[in-house]
Each structure stands twice: as C-alpha cells, then as structure tokens.
Coordinates of C-alpha atoms in Angstrom, one line a residue:
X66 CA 152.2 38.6 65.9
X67 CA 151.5 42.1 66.7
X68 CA 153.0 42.1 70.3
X69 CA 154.2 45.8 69.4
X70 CA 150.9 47.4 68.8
X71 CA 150.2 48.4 72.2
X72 CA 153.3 50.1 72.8
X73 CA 152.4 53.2 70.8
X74 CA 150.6 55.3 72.8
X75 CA 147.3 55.8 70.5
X76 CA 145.1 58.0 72.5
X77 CA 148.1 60.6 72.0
X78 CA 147.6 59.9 68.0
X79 CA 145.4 61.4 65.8
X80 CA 143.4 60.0 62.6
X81 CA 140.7 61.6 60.5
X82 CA 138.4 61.3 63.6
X83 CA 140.6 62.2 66.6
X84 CA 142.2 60.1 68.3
X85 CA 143.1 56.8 67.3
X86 CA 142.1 54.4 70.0
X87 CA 140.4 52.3 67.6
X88 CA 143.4 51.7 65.6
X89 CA 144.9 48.5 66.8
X90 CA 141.5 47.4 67.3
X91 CA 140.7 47.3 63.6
X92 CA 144.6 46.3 62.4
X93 CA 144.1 43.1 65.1
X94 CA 140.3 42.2 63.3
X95 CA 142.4 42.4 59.9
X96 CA 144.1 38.5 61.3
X97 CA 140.2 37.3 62.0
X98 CA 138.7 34.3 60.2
X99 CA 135.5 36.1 60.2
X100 CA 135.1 37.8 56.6
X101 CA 133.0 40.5 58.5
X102 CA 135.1 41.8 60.7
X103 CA 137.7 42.1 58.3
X104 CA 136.2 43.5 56.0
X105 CA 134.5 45.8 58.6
X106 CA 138.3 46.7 59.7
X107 CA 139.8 47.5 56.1
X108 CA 136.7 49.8 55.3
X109 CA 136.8 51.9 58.4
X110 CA 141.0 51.6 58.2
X111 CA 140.6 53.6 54.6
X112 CA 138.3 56.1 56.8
X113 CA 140.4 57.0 59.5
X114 CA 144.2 56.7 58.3
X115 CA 143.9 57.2 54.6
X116 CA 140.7 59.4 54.3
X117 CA 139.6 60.2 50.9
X118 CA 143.1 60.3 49.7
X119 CA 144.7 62.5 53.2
X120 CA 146.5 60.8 55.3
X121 CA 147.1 61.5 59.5
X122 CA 149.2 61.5 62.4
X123 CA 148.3 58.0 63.5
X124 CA 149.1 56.8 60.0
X125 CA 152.5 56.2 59.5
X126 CA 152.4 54.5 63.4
X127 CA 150.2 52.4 61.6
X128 CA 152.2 51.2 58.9
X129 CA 154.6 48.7 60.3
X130 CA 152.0 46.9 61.7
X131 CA 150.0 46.7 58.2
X132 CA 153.0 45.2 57.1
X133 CA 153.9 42.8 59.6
X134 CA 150.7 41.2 58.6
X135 CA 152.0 40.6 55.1
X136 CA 154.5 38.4 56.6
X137 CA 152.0 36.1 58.4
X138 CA 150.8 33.1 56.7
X139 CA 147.8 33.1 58.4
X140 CA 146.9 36.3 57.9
X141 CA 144.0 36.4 54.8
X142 CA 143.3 38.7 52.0
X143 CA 146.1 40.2 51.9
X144 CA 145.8 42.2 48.4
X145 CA 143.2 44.6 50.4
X146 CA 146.0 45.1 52.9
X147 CA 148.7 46.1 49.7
X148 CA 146.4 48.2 48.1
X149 CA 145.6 50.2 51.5
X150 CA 149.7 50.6 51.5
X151 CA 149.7 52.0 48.3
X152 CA 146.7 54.5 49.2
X153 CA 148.6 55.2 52.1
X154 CA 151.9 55.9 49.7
X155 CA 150.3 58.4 48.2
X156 CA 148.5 60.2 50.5
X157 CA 148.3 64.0 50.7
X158 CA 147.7 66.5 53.6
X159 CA 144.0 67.4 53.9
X160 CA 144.6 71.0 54.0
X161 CA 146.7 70.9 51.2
X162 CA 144.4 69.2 49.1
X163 CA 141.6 71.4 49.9
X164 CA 142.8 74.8 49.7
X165 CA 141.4 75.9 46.8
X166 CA 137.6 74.5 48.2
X167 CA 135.2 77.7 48.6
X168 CA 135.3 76.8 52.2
X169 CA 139.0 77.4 52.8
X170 CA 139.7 80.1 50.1
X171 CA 139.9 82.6 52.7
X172 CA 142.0 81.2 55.1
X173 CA 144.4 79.4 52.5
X174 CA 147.3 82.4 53.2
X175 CA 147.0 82.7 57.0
X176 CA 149.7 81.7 59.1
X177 CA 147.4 79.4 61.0
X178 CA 146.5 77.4 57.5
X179 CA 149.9 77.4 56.2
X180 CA 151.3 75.8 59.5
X181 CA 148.9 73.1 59.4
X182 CA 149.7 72.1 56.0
X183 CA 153.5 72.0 57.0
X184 CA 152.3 69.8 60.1
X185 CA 150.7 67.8 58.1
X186 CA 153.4 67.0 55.1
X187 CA 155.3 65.8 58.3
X188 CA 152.9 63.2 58.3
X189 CA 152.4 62.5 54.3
X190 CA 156.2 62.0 54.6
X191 CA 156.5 59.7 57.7
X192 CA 153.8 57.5 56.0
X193 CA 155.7 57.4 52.6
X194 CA 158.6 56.7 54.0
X195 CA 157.0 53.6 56.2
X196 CA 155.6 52.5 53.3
X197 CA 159.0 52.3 51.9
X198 CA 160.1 50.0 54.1
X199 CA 158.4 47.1 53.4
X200 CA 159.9 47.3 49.7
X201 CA 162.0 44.0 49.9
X202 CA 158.4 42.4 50.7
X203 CA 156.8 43.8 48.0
X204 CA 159.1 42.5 46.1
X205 CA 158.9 38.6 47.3
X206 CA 155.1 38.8 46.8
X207 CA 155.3 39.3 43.4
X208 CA 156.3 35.4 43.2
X209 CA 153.3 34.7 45.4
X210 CA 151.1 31.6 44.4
X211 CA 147.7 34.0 44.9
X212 CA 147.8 35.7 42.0
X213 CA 145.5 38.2 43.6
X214 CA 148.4 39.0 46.0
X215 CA 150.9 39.5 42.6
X216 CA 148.2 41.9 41.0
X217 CA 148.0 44.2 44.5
X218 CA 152.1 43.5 45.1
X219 CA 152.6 45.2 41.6
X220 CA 150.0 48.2 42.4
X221 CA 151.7 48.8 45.5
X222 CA 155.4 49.0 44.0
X223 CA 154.1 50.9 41.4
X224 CA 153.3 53.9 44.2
X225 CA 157.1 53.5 45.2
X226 CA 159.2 55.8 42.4
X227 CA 162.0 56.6 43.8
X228 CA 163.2 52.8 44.2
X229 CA 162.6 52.2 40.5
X230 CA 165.9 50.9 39.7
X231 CA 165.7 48.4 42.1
X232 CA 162.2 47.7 41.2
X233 CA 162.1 47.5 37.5
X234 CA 164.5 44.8 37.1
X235 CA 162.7 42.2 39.5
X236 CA 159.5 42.9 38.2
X237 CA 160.8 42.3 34.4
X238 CA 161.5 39.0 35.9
X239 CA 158.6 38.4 37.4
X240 CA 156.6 39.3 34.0
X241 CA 158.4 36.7 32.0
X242 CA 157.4 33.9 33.9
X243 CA 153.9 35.1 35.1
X244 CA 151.0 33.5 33.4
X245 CA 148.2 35.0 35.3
X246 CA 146.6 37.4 32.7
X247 CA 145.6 39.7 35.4
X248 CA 148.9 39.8 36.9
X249 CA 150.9 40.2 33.9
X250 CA 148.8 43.1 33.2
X251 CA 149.1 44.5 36.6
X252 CA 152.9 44.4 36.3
X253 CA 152.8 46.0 32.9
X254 CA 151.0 48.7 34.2
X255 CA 153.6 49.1 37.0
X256 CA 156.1 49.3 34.5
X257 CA 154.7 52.1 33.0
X258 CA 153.9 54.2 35.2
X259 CA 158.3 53.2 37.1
X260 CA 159.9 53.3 33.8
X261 CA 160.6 56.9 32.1
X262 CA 159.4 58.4 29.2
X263 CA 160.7 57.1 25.8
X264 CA 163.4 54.6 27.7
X265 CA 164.4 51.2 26.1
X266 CA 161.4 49.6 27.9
X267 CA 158.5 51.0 24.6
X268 CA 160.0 48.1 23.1
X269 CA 158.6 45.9 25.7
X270 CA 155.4 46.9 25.6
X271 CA 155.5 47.3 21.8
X272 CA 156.8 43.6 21.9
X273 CA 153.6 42.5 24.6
X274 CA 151.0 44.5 21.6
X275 CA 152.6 42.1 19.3
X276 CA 152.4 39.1 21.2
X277 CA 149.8 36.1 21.6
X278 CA 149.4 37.4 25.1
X279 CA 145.6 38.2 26.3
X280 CA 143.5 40.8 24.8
X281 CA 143.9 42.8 28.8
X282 CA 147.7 42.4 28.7
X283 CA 147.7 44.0 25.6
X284 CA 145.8 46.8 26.4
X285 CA 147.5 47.7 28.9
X286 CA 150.5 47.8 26.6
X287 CA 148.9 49.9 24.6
X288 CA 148.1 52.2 27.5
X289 CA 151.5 52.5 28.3
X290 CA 153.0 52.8 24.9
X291 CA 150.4 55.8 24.5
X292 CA 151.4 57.5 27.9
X293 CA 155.2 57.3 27.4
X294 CA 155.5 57.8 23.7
X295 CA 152.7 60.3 23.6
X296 CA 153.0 61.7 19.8
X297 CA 155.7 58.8 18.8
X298 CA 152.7 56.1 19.9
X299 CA 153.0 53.3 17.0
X300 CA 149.6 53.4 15.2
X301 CA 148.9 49.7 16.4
X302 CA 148.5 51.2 20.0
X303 CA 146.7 54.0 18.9
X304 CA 144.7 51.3 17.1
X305 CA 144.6 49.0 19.9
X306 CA 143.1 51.5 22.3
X307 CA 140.2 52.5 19.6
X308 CA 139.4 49.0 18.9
X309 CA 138.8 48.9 23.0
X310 CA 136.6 52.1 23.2
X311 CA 134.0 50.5 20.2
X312 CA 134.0 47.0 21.3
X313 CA 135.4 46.6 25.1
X314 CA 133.6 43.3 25.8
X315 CA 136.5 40.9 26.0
X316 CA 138.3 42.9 28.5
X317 CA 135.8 44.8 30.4
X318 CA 135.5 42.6 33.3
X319 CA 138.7 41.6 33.5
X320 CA 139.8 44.8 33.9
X321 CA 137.4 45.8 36.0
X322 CA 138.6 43.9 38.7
X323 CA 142.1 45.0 39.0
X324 CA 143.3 47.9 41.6
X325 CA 144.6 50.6 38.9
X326 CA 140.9 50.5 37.6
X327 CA 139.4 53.9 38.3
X328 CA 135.7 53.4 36.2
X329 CA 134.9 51.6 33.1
X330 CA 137.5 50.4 31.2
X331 CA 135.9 52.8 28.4
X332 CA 136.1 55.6 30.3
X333 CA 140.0 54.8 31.4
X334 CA 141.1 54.0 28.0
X335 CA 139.9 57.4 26.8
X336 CA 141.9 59.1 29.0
X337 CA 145.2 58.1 27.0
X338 CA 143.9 60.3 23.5
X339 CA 144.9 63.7 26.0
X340 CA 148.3 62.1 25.9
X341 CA 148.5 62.2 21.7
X342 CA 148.1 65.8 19.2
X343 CA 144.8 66.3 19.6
X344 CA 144.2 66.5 15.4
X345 CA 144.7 62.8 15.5
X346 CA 142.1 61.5 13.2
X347 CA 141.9 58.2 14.7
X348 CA 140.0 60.0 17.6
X349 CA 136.8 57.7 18.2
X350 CA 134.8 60.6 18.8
X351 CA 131.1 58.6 17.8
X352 CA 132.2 56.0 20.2
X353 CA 132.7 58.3 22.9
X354 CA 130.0 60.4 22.5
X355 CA 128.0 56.6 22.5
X356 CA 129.7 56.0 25.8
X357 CA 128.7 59.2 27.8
X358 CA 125.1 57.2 28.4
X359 CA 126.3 53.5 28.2
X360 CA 129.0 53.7 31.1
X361 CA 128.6 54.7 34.7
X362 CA 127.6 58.1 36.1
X363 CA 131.2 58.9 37.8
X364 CA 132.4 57.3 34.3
X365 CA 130.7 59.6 32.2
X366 CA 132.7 62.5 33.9
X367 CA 135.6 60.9 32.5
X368 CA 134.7 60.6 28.7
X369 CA 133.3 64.1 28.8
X370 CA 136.7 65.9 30.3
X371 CA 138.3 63.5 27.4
X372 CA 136.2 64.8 25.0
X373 CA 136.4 68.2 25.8
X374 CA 139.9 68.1 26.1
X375 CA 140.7 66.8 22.4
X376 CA 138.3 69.0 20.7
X377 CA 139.5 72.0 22.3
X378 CA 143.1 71.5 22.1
X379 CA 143.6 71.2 26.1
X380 CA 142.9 74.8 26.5
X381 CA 140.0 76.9 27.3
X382 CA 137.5 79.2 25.6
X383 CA 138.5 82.6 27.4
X384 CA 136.2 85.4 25.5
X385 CA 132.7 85.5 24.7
X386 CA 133.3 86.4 21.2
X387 CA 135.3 82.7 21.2
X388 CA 131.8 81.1 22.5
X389 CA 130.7 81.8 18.5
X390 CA 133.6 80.4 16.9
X391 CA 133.6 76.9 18.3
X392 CA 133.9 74.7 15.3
X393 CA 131.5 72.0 14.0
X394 CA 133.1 69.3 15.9
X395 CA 133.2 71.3 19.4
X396 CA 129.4 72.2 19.4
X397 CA 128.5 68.5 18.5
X398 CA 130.6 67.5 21.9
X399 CA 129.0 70.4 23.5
X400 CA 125.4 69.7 22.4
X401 CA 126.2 65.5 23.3
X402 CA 127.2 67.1 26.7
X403 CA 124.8 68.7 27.8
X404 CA 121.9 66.2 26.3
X405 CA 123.5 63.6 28.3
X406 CA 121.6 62.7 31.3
X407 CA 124.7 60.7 32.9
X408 CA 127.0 63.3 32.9
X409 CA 124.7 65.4 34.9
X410 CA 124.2 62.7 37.8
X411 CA 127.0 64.5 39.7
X412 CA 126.1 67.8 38.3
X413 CA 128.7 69.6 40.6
X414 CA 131.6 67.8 39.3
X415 CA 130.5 68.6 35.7
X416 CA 130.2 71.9 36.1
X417 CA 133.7 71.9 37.6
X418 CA 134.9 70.1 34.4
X419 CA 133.0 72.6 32.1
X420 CA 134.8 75.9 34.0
X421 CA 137.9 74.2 34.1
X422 CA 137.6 75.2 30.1
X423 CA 136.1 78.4 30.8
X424 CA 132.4 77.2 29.4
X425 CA 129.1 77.7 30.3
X426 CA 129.1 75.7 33.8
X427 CA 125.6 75.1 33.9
X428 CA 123.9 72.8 31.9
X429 CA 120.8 75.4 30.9
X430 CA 123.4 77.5 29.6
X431 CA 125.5 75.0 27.7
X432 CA 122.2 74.2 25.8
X433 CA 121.6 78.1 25.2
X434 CA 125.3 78.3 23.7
X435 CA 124.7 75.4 21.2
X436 CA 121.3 75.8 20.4
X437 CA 119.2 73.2 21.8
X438 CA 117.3 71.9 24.2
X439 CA 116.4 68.6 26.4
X440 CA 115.2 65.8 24.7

C-alpha cells in the first residue's frame, strides 16, 4: 500500500502552505490505528490541499493516493476520506474565488492576476479529473456494509456531473434495496442534485413523499421535488418542507449528521422557498422569523438571506425613494432582522447579505429605516 508515494517529487509541489513535504506524511497517518493521528491528518489534509474550498498544485498528485486507501480493507473511516474527494471535486482556484475581495479588487485585471488564475484552473482541473477516476469505486461502495461509507459514497458521486448517466442508474439500484435511513436519504439527495430539472425521476421522489419511508428520507424528497420542479412543486412537498420548518424535531439530528448538511436542518430547508414564486402563501414566514434566534449564528445567516429573498422578490431595493415603499410584510422581516441578536454574531457576513439587496448594511441603520430600536 502506498509504495508510490515517494516517487512524486513533493518538495517541487506546492499546497496552501508551500511546499508539500508534509503531504505523504499525513496521507500515510490516514492508515494508523491511532484515532489521533488520523484525525490529526484529515484536518490538516482539508488545510493544505483543499483550503477553504481552493484547491493546489500538490492536490491532484494527491488524489490517487486518497483513493488507493479506499481500496484497503484495513484502512479506517473511510467516509472522512470520500467526503475530502468530493471537497476536492469541487474545488476552485484561490484567486478566482477571491477577486472581487477589497484586497484584490485592484489587481483583479492585471496580467499578473489573470495568469495566476489560469495557472491555477490547471490545477482545479487536474484535481477534478483525478477525482474522476476513482468513479467505478464510488460506485462499489455504495453496496458497502458501513452505511457510513454508502452516505459519504453517495455525497461524493453526487460532485461527479458529467458521469450522470452512468451514475443514476446504479444508484437507483442501490436505493431500492438500501434500508439505512441515512443512506437512502443521502442517495436521494444525490439524485437530485445528477438528475435534471423536470425529468422522469419527480416521480420518484414524489413516490418516496408518498411512501412509509422515514420522516428524513422524505424530506429530502421534498427538497428535491422543490429544487427541480421549482413552481410545478406538488403542494405535499411544499407542505412537507413547512411542516419541517415549525416542527423539525424528528429529523433534526438525523440530518444533522449527514455530509450535504450545511447548518440546521431549519436553516437548509428554508433555502428551497427561493426555488418557488415568491407570492406563495404557504411561506412559513412566523416560523422563520422564530428561527432567526433558535438556530445557530452561521444558521441564522441562512434564514435571513431566505427571508429577504422571498419578501423582496429576489431583487433589490435600488432608490431611496423605494426604502419608503417597502410593504407591511418587508419592514416586519426588516425590523425581525435587525432585532435579532444571532444574525449579527458574524456581523460582516450580514451586512454582506443586506447590500447584496441594496439595504441599509449596517444594523443602526436598518433600525433607522424601520423605525425602531434594540430591545
């Protein structure tokens, strides 16, 4: 097992530190018994080779060695080494991603900048492609007896969309023999998010909402029914996902633990209400207004771009004069807003919210513009 991984010359590599001498280090600690190291190694892998979403040089060399480890018995915790591949799948260039950040704004058009971005796609390329290769894999591990492995197997295919014809129909197998409630509902999500919108497959998810299958499983139907059918949802989705949002307790932790959660299950469902006419009245606007101080800080974000989004159509307030039309229903969000002591934890990345709609981006003058004050 990894009698390849000193043959790449890593000092001549870089990673989101320099060079990557550490690297095989850290890939070699990810075969130890010791739950310490390992987990020691994964965390500073996600640092260096996939670093807050960029990816490097040294990553793609990386790769094929992540996924030899798949193919090792011995080799433990596997799901932590799938969900790194699907990071890693979806990586972006650093420069790329950061362009538009105060810091860079000025150099964004140079030669110089523009150069390193096309260097680095190079690399977000080679590292997709690696990924690719171990599709066959990801395939078999869906039919692994951890059912940890299965949920992380299905998260990682999900990442690979360009072989979702081959994908699809193995998975669909997979589903209709998989009794793992976690599972199934990680392979419904990968279905949703390989299939396209509107295809024949709605009336497998519609079929899952109808089923006796787990509250989760259902949900996630429901999730993906929304996001594909957006304003041809069936009410009992729609229905499905409100039900969630006022009462989440029977799925919360359960969700909670699977790879495609991104916050509270609360905050995630909500997203799915930008996908339908924003005049639905089956809107749980009370419930999400509730949740902006019962769910996490970095949650809270999530439910108030939600919220912001439906009341004001997706689009954004452009003119002052606007500021004093904003309707009953739009000042109540507002006013919830900026009351809200969560959503101002990470005050930066509200504020980034609020000017993505062209509001008041500071929460003095959000009060100022509805009227009120801190509690």
């Amino acid at each position: 097992m990894l009698e390849n991984l000193e043959t790449i010359d890593w000092h001549q590599l870089t990673h989101a530190y320099g060079p990557a001498d550490d690297i095989p280090v850290l890939i070699r600690y990810l075969t130890s018994e010791n739950t310490e190291l390992r987990e020691a190694a994964i965390y500073e892998l996600y640092g260096n080779i996939w670093h807050q979403g960029s990816v490097y040089e040294a990553s793609a060399f990386a790769i094929p060695f992540l996924i030899e480890l798949l193919q090792n018995e011995h080799v433990q915790k596997k799901e932590q080494i799938l969900i790194l591949l699907a990071y890693l799948a979806r990586g972006n260039s650093w420069h790329k991603k950061h362009q538009n950040s105060i810091f860079l704004i000025d150099d964004r058009d140079t030669p110089e900048f523009q150069e390193k971005v096309k260097i680095e796609q190079t690399w977000v390329v080679n590292a997709r492609n690696r990924v690719y290769e171990g599709l066959r894999l990801y395939l078999n591990l869906l039919a692994d007896a951890d059912p940890k492995i299965r949920i992380a197997s299905a998260y990682t295919l999900a990442c690979l969309p360009d072989r979702a014809p081959e994908i699809i129909p193995e998975m669909l197998k997979c589903l209709h023999r998989e009794a793992d409630r976690q599972a199934k509902a990680s392979m419904v999500l990968s279905l949703g998010t390989l299939v396209e919108p509107e295809s024949k497959y709605l009336a497998l998810f519609t079929e899952i909402l109808h089923s006796k299958t787990s509250d989760l499983v259902k949900l996630v139907a429901a999730m993906m029914l929304t996001q594909l059918a957006r304003n041809k949802t069936p009410q009992e989705a729609i229905a499905f996902l409100v039900n969630t949002i006022s009462d989440s307790k029977s799925v919360a932790e359960l969700y909670s633990q699977l790879p495609w959660a991104d916050g509270d299950v609360v905050a995630d469902v909500s997203r799915y209400f930008c996908y339908l006419e924003a005049e639905s009245n089956q809107f749980p606007l009370t419930d999400l207004i509730e949740a902006l101080s019962t769910v996490d800080a970095y949650s809270a974000l999530t439910v108030a771009e939600t919220l912001l989004y439906v009341t004001f159509n997706g689009k954004t307030i452009l003119a002052d004069e606007k500021m004093s039309e904003l309707t009953k229903t739009q000042r109540i969000v507002l006013s919830a807003i900026a009351q809200s002591e969560n959503t101002w934890k990470y005050d930066a990345n509200m504020s980034q919210i609020l000017k993505s709609f062209a509001l008041p981006m500071w929460r003095e003058k959000l009060l100022a513009l509805v009227g009120g004050e801190l509690a």
